[in-house]
CSV table of C-alpha atoms and ligand atoms in Angstrom, one decimal:
chain,number,residue,atom,x,y,z
A,189,MET,CA,0.0,0.0,0.0
A,190,MET,CA,1.2,3.5,-0.9
A,191,SER,CA,1.6,5.3,2.4
A,192,ASP,CA,3.5,8.5,1.7
A,193,TYR,CA,5.3,10.7,-0.8
A,194,THR,CA,8.8,11.0,-2.1
A,195,TRP,CA,10.2,13.9,0.0
A,196,PHE,CA,12.9,16.2,-1.4
A,197,GLU,CA,14.0,19.4,0.3
A,198,GLY,CA,10.9,19.4,2.4
A,199,ILE,CA,8.6,19.2,-0.6
A,200,ALA,CA,6.3,16.2,-1.2
A,201,PHE,CA,6.4,14.6,-4.6
A,202,PRO,CA,4.2,11.8,-5.9
A,203,ALA,CA,5.5,8.4,-4.6
A,204,VAL,CA,5.8,7.0,-8.2
A,205,GLY,CA,7.8,8.5,-11.0
A,206,PHE,CA,10.0,10.9,-9.0
A,207,GLY,CA,13.5,10.1,-7.7
A,208,LYS,CA,15.7,12.2,-5.5
A,209,GLU,CA,18.7,11.8,-7.8
A,210,ILE,CA,16.8,13.1,-10.8
A,211,LEU,CA,15.4,16.0,-8.7
A,212,GLU,CA,18.9,16.9,-7.7
A,213,ASP,CA,20.2,16.7,-11.3
A,214,VAL,CA,17.4,18.7,-12.6
A,215,ARG,CA,18.2,21.6,-10.2
A,216,ASN,CA,22.0,21.4,-10.5
A,217,LYS,CA,22.8,20.0,-14.0
A,218,PHE,CA,20.0,20.6,-16.4
A,219,VAL,CA,21.0,23.2,-18.9
A,220,LEU,CA,18.3,25.2,-20.5
A,221,LYS,CA,18.8,26.3,-24.1
A,222,GLU,CA,17.6,29.6,-25.5
A,223,ASP,CA,15.0,28.0,-27.8
A,224,ASP,CA,13.4,26.0,-24.9
A,225,LEU,CA,9.9,26.8,-23.8
A,226,ILE,CA,8.8,25.8,-20.3
A,227,ILE,CA,5.2,25.6,-19.1
A,228,LEU,CA,5.2,26.2,-15.3
A,229,THR,CA,2.2,25.5,-13.1
A,230,TYR,CA,1.1,24.4,-9.7
A,231,PRO,CA,-0.7,21.1,-10.3
A,232,LYS,CA,-4.3,21.3,-11.4
A,233,SER,CA,-3.9,24.9,-12.8
A,234,GLY,CA,-4.7,23.7,-16.4
A,235,THR,CA,-1.2,22.5,-17.3
A,236,ASN,CA,-2.4,20.1,-19.9
A,237,TRP,CA,-4.8,22.6,-21.5
A,238,LEU,CA,-2.0,25.1,-21.9
A,239,ALA,CA,0.5,22.5,-23.1
A,240,GLU,CA,-2.0,21.3,-25.8
A,241,THR,CA,-2.7,24.9,-26.8
A,242,VAL,CA,1.0,25.7,-27.2
A,243,ARG,CA,1.6,22.5,-29.2
A,244,LEU,CA,-1.4,23.3,-31.4
A,245,ILE,CA,0.0,26.8,-32.0
A,246,GLN,CA,3.3,25.2,-33.0
A,247,THR,CA,1.5,22.8,-35.5
A,248,LYS,CA,-0.8,25.6,-36.7
A,249,GLY,CA,-3.8,23.6,-35.5
A,250,ASP,CA,-2.9,20.2,-36.9
A,251,PRO,CA,-3.8,17.6,-34.2
A,252,THR,CA,-2.6,14.5,-35.9
A,253,TRP,CA,0.3,13.8,-33.5
A,254,PHE,CA,-2.0,14.3,-30.6
A,255,GLN,CA,-4.1,11.3,-31.4
A,256,SER,CA,-1.3,8.8,-31.5
A,257,VAL,CA,1.3,9.9,-28.8
A,258,PRO,CA,0.4,10.4,-25.1
A,259,ILE,CA,0.5,14.0,-23.9
A,260,TRP,CA,3.3,13.3,-21.4
A,261,GLN,CA,5.6,12.1,-24.2
A,262,ARG,CA,4.9,15.0,-26.4
A,263,THR,CA,5.4,17.6,-23.6
A,264,PRO,CA,7.5,15.8,-21.0
A,265,TRP,CA,7.6,16.8,-17.3
A,266,LEU,CA,11.1,17.9,-16.6
A,267,GLU,CA,11.3,16.6,-13.0
A,268,THR,CA,10.0,13.1,-13.7
A,269,ASP,CA,12.0,9.9,-14.1
A,270,ILE,CA,10.5,9.5,-17.6
A,271,GLY,CA,10.6,13.1,-18.7
A,272,TYR,CA,14.2,14.1,-17.6
A,273,PRO,CA,16.1,11.6,-19.8
A,274,LYS,CA,13.8,12.3,-22.7
A,275,LEU,CA,14.6,16.0,-22.5
A,276,ILE,CA,18.3,15.8,-22.0
A,277,ASN,CA,18.5,13.6,-25.1
A,278,LYS,CA,16.2,15.7,-27.3
A,279,GLU,CA,17.7,17.7,-30.1
A,280,GLY,CA,16.3,21.0,-31.2
A,281,PRO,CA,13.7,23.3,-29.4
A,282,ARG,CA,12.1,21.6,-26.4
A,283,LEU,CA,8.7,22.1,-24.9
A,284,MET,CA,8.5,20.9,-21.3
A,285,ASN,CA,6.1,21.1,-18.3
A,286,SER,CA,7.2,21.6,-14.8
A,287,HIS,CA,5.4,21.8,-11.4
A,288,LEU,CA,8.6,22.6,-9.6
A,289,PRO,CA,8.7,25.5,-7.1
A,290,ILE,CA,11.2,28.1,-8.2
A,291,HIS,CA,13.9,27.1,-5.7
A,292,LEU,CA,14.0,23.5,-7.1
A,293,PHE,CA,14.0,24.6,-10.7
A,294,PRO,CA,17.2,24.3,-12.8
A,295,LYS,CA,19.6,27.1,-11.8
A,296,SER,CA,20.5,27.5,-15.4
A,297,LEU,CA,17.1,29.2,-16.1
A,298,PHE,CA,18.4,32.4,-14.4
A,299,SER,CA,21.1,33.0,-16.9
A,300,SER,CA,19.2,31.7,-19.9
A,301,LYS,CA,17.1,33.2,-22.6
A,302,ALA,CA,14.6,30.3,-22.5
A,303,LYS,CA,11.0,31.4,-22.4
A,304,ALA,CA,8.6,30.4,-19.6
A,305,ILE,CA,4.8,30.7,-19.2
A,306,TYR,CA,3.4,30.5,-15.7
A,307,LEU,CA,-0.2,29.7,-15.5
A,308,ILE,CA,-2.2,30.6,-12.4
A,309,ARG,CA,-5.6,29.5,-11.3
A,310,ASN,CA,-7.9,30.4,-8.4
A,311,PRO,CA,-6.4,28.1,-5.7
A,312,ARG,CA,-9.9,27.3,-4.4
A,313,ASP,CA,-10.7,25.6,-7.7
A,314,ILE,CA,-7.2,24.0,-7.7
A,315,LEU,CA,-8.0,22.6,-4.2
A,316,VAL,CA,-11.2,21.0,-5.4
A,317,SER,CA,-9.7,19.7,-8.6
A,318,GLY,CA,-6.7,18.3,-6.6
A,319,TYR,CA,-8.9,16.6,-4.1
A,320,PHE,CA,-10.7,14.6,-6.8
A,321,PHE,CA,-7.4,13.8,-8.6
A,322,TRP,CA,-5.2,12.8,-5.7
A,323,SER,CA,-7.9,10.9,-3.9
A,324,LYS,CA,-8.3,8.6,-7.0
A,325,ALA,CA,-4.5,8.2,-7.4
A,326,LYS,CA,-2.1,5.7,-5.8
A,327,LEU,CA,0.6,8.3,-5.8
A,328,GLY,CA,0.7,9.2,-2.1
A,329,LYS,CA,-1.6,9.9,0.8
A,330,ASN,CA,-5.3,9.6,-0.1
A,331,PRO,CA,-7.5,12.2,1.7
A,332,GLU,CA,-10.6,10.5,3.1
A,333,SER,CA,-12.6,13.7,2.7
A,334,LEU,CA,-12.5,17.2,1.1
A,335,GLY,CA,-12.2,18.6,4.7
A,336,THR,CA,-9.0,16.6,5.3
A,337,TYR,CA,-7.5,17.7,1.9
A,338,PHE,CA,-8.5,21.3,2.7
A,339,GLU,CA,-6.4,21.2,5.8
A,340,TRP,CA,-3.4,19.6,4.0
A,341,PHE,CA,-3.7,22.2,1.2
A,342,LEU,CA,-3.6,25.2,3.5
A,343,LYS,CA,-0.5,23.8,5.2
A,344,GLY,CA,1.2,22.9,1.9
A,345,ASN,CA,1.3,19.2,2.9
A,346,VAL,CA,0.3,18.2,-0.6
A,347,PRO,CA,2.3,17.2,-3.7
A,348,PHE,CA,4.6,20.0,-4.9
A,349,GLY,CA,4.1,21.9,-1.6
A,350,SER,CA,2.3,25.1,-0.8
A,351,TRP,CA,0.3,26.8,-3.6
A,352,PHE,CA,1.0,30.2,-1.9
A,353,GLU,CA,4.7,29.7,-1.9
A,354,HIS,CA,4.7,28.3,-5.4
A,355,VAL,CA,2.9,31.4,-6.8
A,356,ARG,CA,4.8,33.9,-4.6
A,357,GLY,CA,8.1,32.4,-5.7
A,358,TRP,CA,7.4,32.3,-9.5
A,359,LEU,CA,5.7,35.7,-9.5
A,360,SER,CA,9.1,37.2,-8.5
A,361,MET,CA,10.0,36.5,-12.2
A,362,ARG,CA,7.0,38.4,-13.6
A,363,GLU,CA,9.0,41.4,-14.8
A,364,TRP,CA,11.4,39.3,-16.9
A,365,ASP,CA,11.1,39.7,-20.7
A,366,ASN,CA,11.1,35.9,-21.2
A,367,PHE,CA,8.4,35.2,-18.6
A,368,LEU,CA,4.7,35.4,-19.4
A,369,VAL,CA,2.0,35.1,-16.7
A,370,LEU,CA,-1.4,33.7,-17.7
A,371,TYR,CA,-4.6,32.9,-15.8
A,372,TYR,CA,-6.9,29.9,-16.3
A,373,GLU,CA,-9.9,32.2,-15.7
A,374,ASP,CA,-8.8,34.4,-18.7
A,375,MET,CA,-8.3,31.4,-20.8
A,376,LYS,CA,-11.9,30.4,-20.1
A,377,LYS,CA,-13.3,33.8,-20.6
A,378,ASP,CA,-11.4,34.8,-23.6
A,379,THR,CA,-9.6,31.8,-25.1
A,380,LYS,CA,-8.9,33.5,-28.4
A,381,GLY,CA,-7.4,36.5,-26.7
A,382,THR,CA,-5.1,34.3,-24.6
A,383,ILE,CA,-4.0,32.3,-27.6
A,384,LYS,CA,-3.1,35.6,-29.3
A,385,LYS,CA,-1.1,36.6,-26.2
A,386,ILE,CA,0.8,33.3,-26.4
A,387,CYS,CA,1.5,33.8,-30.1
A,388,GLU,CA,2.8,37.3,-29.5
A,389,PHE,CA,5.1,36.0,-26.7
A,390,LEU,CA,6.4,33.2,-29.0
A,391,GLY,CA,6.7,35.4,-32.1
A,392,LYS,CA,4.1,33.2,-34.0
A,393,LYS,CA,1.2,34.2,-36.2
A,394,LEU,CA,-1.9,32.2,-36.9
A,395,GLU,CA,-4.2,32.6,-39.9
A,396,PRO,CA,-7.9,32.8,-39.0
A,397,ASP,CA,-8.5,29.2,-40.1
A,398,GLU,CA,-5.5,28.0,-38.1
A,399,MET,CA,-6.8,29.9,-35.0
A,400,ASP,CA,-10.2,28.1,-35.4
A,401,LEU,CA,-8.4,24.8,-35.5
A,402,VAL,CA,-6.4,25.6,-32.3
A,403,LEU,CA,-9.6,26.7,-30.6
A,404,LYS,CA,-11.4,23.5,-31.6
A,405,HIS,CA,-8.7,21.0,-30.7
A,406,SER,CA,-7.8,22.6,-27.4
A,407,SER,CA,-11.5,22.7,-26.3
A,408,PHE,CA,-12.6,20.8,-23.2
A,409,GLN,CA,-15.0,18.7,-25.2
A,410,VAL,CA,-12.4,17.6,-27.7
A,411,MET,CA,-9.6,17.0,-25.2
A,412,LYS,CA,-11.9,15.0,-22.9
A,413,GLU,CA,-12.6,12.4,-25.6
A,414,ILE,CA,-9.0,11.7,-26.6
A,415,ASN,CA,-7.3,8.9,-24.7
A,416,MET,CA,-3.8,10.2,-25.4
A,417,ILE,CA,-4.8,13.4,-23.6
A,418,ASN,CA,-7.4,12.6,-20.9
A,419,PHE,CA,-5.1,10.3,-18.8
A,420,SER,CA,-7.5,7.3,-19.3
A,421,ILE,CA,-4.7,5.1,-20.6
A,422,ILE,CA,-2.7,5.4,-17.3
A,423,GLY,CA,-2.7,1.9,-15.7
A,424,LYS,CA,-4.8,0.6,-12.8
A,425,ASP,CA,-1.7,0.6,-10.6
A,426,VAL,CA,-1.9,4.4,-10.5
A,427,PHE,CA,-5.7,4.9,-10.9
A,428,PRO,CA,-7.4,1.7,-9.8
A,429,ASN,CA,-10.9,3.1,-10.7
A,430,GLY,CA,-9.8,5.0,-13.8
A,431,LEU,CA,-9.6,8.7,-14.3
A,432,ASN,CA,-10.6,11.4,-16.8
A,433,LEU,CA,-8.4,14.4,-16.2
A,434,MET,CA,-11.0,16.6,-17.9
A,435,ARG,CA,-13.3,16.6,-14.9
A,436,LYS,CA,-15.4,19.8,-15.2
A,437,GLY,CA,-13.2,22.5,-16.7
A,438,THR,CA,-15.0,25.4,-15.1
A,439,THR,CA,-14.3,28.3,-12.8
A,440,GLY,CA,-15.9,28.6,-9.4
A,441,ASP,CA,-16.6,24.9,-8.9
A,442,TRP,CA,-15.3,25.4,-5.3
A,443,LYS,CA,-18.5,27.2,-4.4
A,444,LYS,CA,-20.3,23.9,-4.7
A,445,HIS,CA,-17.9,22.2,-2.4
A,446,PHE,CA,-16.7,24.6,0.3
A,447,THR,CA,-18.7,25.2,3.5
A,448,VAL,CA,-19.2,28.8,4.6
A,449,ALA,CA,-16.6,28.2,7.3
A,450,GLN,CA,-14.1,26.8,4.8
A,451,ALA,CA,-14.6,29.7,2.5
A,452,GLU,CA,-13.9,32.2,5.3
A,453,ALA,CA,-10.9,30.3,6.5
A,454,PHE,CA,-9.5,30.2,3.0
A,455,ASP,CA,-10.0,33.9,2.5
A,456,LYS,CA,-8.1,34.6,5.7
A,457,VAL,CA,-5.1,32.5,4.7
A,458,PHE,CA,-5.1,33.9,1.2
A,459,GLN,CA,-5.0,37.5,2.5
A,460,GLU,CA,-2.3,36.7,4.9
A,461,LYS,CA,-0.1,34.8,2.6
A,462,MET,CA,-0.6,36.8,-0.6
A,463,ALA,CA,-0.4,40.3,1.0
A,464,GLY,CA,1.7,42.9,-0.8
A,465,PHE,CA,0.8,42.0,-4.4
A,466,PRO,CA,-0.6,44.9,-6.6
A,467,PRO,CA,-4.3,45.1,-7.1
A,468,GLY,CA,-5.5,42.9,-10.0
A,469,MET,CA,-2.7,40.4,-9.6
A,470,PHE,CA,-5.3,37.7,-8.7
A,471,PRO,CA,-8.3,38.6,-10.9
A,472,TRP,CA,-10.8,36.3,-9.1
A,473,GLU,CA,-10.3,38.0,-5.7
B,548,A3P,P1,-11.1,20.4,-13.0
B,548,A3P,O1,-10.7,19.3,-12.2
B,548,A3P,O2,-11.6,21.6,-12.2
B,548,A3P,O3,-12.1,20.1,-14.1
B,548,A3P,P2,-3.8,20.1,-14.9
B,548,A3P,O4,-3.7,19.9,-16.3
B,548,A3P,O5,-2.9,21.2,-14.4
B,548,A3P,O6,-3.7,18.8,-14.1
B,548,A3P,O7,-5.3,20.7,-14.6
B,548,A3P,C1,-6.5,19.9,-14.7
B,548,A3P,C2,-7.6,20.9,-14.7
B,548,A3P,O8,-7.7,21.6,-16.0
B,548,A3P,C3,-9.0,20.1,-14.6
B,548,A3P,O9,-9.8,20.9,-13.8
B,548,A3P,C4,-9.4,20.0,-16.0
B,548,A3P,O10,-10.7,19.8,-16.2
B,548,A3P,C5,-9.0,21.4,-16.6
B,548,A3P,N1,-8.8,21.4,-18.0
B,548,A3P,C6,-8.1,20.5,-18.8
B,548,A3P,N2,-8.3,20.8,-20.1
B,548,A3P,C7,-9.2,21.8,-20.2
B,548,A3P,C8,-9.8,22.6,-21.2
B,548,A3P,N3,-9.5,22.3,-22.5
B,548,A3P,N4,-10.6,23.6,-20.9
B,548,A3P,C9,-10.9,23.9,-19.6
B,548,A3P,N5,-10.3,23.2,-18.5
B,548,A3P,C10,-9.5,22.2,-18.8
């Protein structure tokens, strides 16, 4: 039975697929190249949605590759046992995902011209999404209720540590030219506008018909049906009762799950931990 996580520098990592030696090498040895693009997120922020969107921008809306190769092979996770060797051996421009907090990220980033996109989502929705994900997975501790997971989340005793520290850490990079901050809520409200922002950041241009294809193939409805994207091909050893990563894909689902007391407790912690950011930094507040 899976009892706990893999711990590295005080941060919990899923018990399967993450090794301390690789985490060490990622931080100290991995060299970023200037044509690399990194998608940075705290888990459940919409990582896979953004990764597919970027891939579709790169293919000008052609989804052929998407239907035959699993998402984690097309856009490897830097810090995983599978992703790291893939990335170090890859020639040419690399697209990678990472959930690492800034202090565990490759040091080479800070002297590199590689581009990074940091996607932020309302942590209340992340908490709910994370609860349904981690409680189905044999990747560490399974919360027996949302209330239990709520307590763990506020303390940062969940995979990849505290949301508050993750966001605070990465937002320290927000003035860098090669760093783009996006919000899940904006992607929902104005998907086309967000795609244009990404194109501008990457120096790419889409024709109107290509834009339509990107919009279509990155939509929740389409992504939910594709086995290579929706995580349904992951084995029973990890998800004994199966999983579809595309659970709801909405904003504000937390309102259906939090009690009034939980909502108040969350607000209080949010205000304490995120004090000092300029107005508008967190559009849902
Ligand atoms: P919910 O559990 O709230 O539905 P990640 O990729 O970081 O693990 O994030 C998963 C969350 O992103 C899930 O949230 C999932 O439904 C949502 N998501 C994935 N693809 C999406 C899409 N195309 N549009 C909107 N939300 C999407």
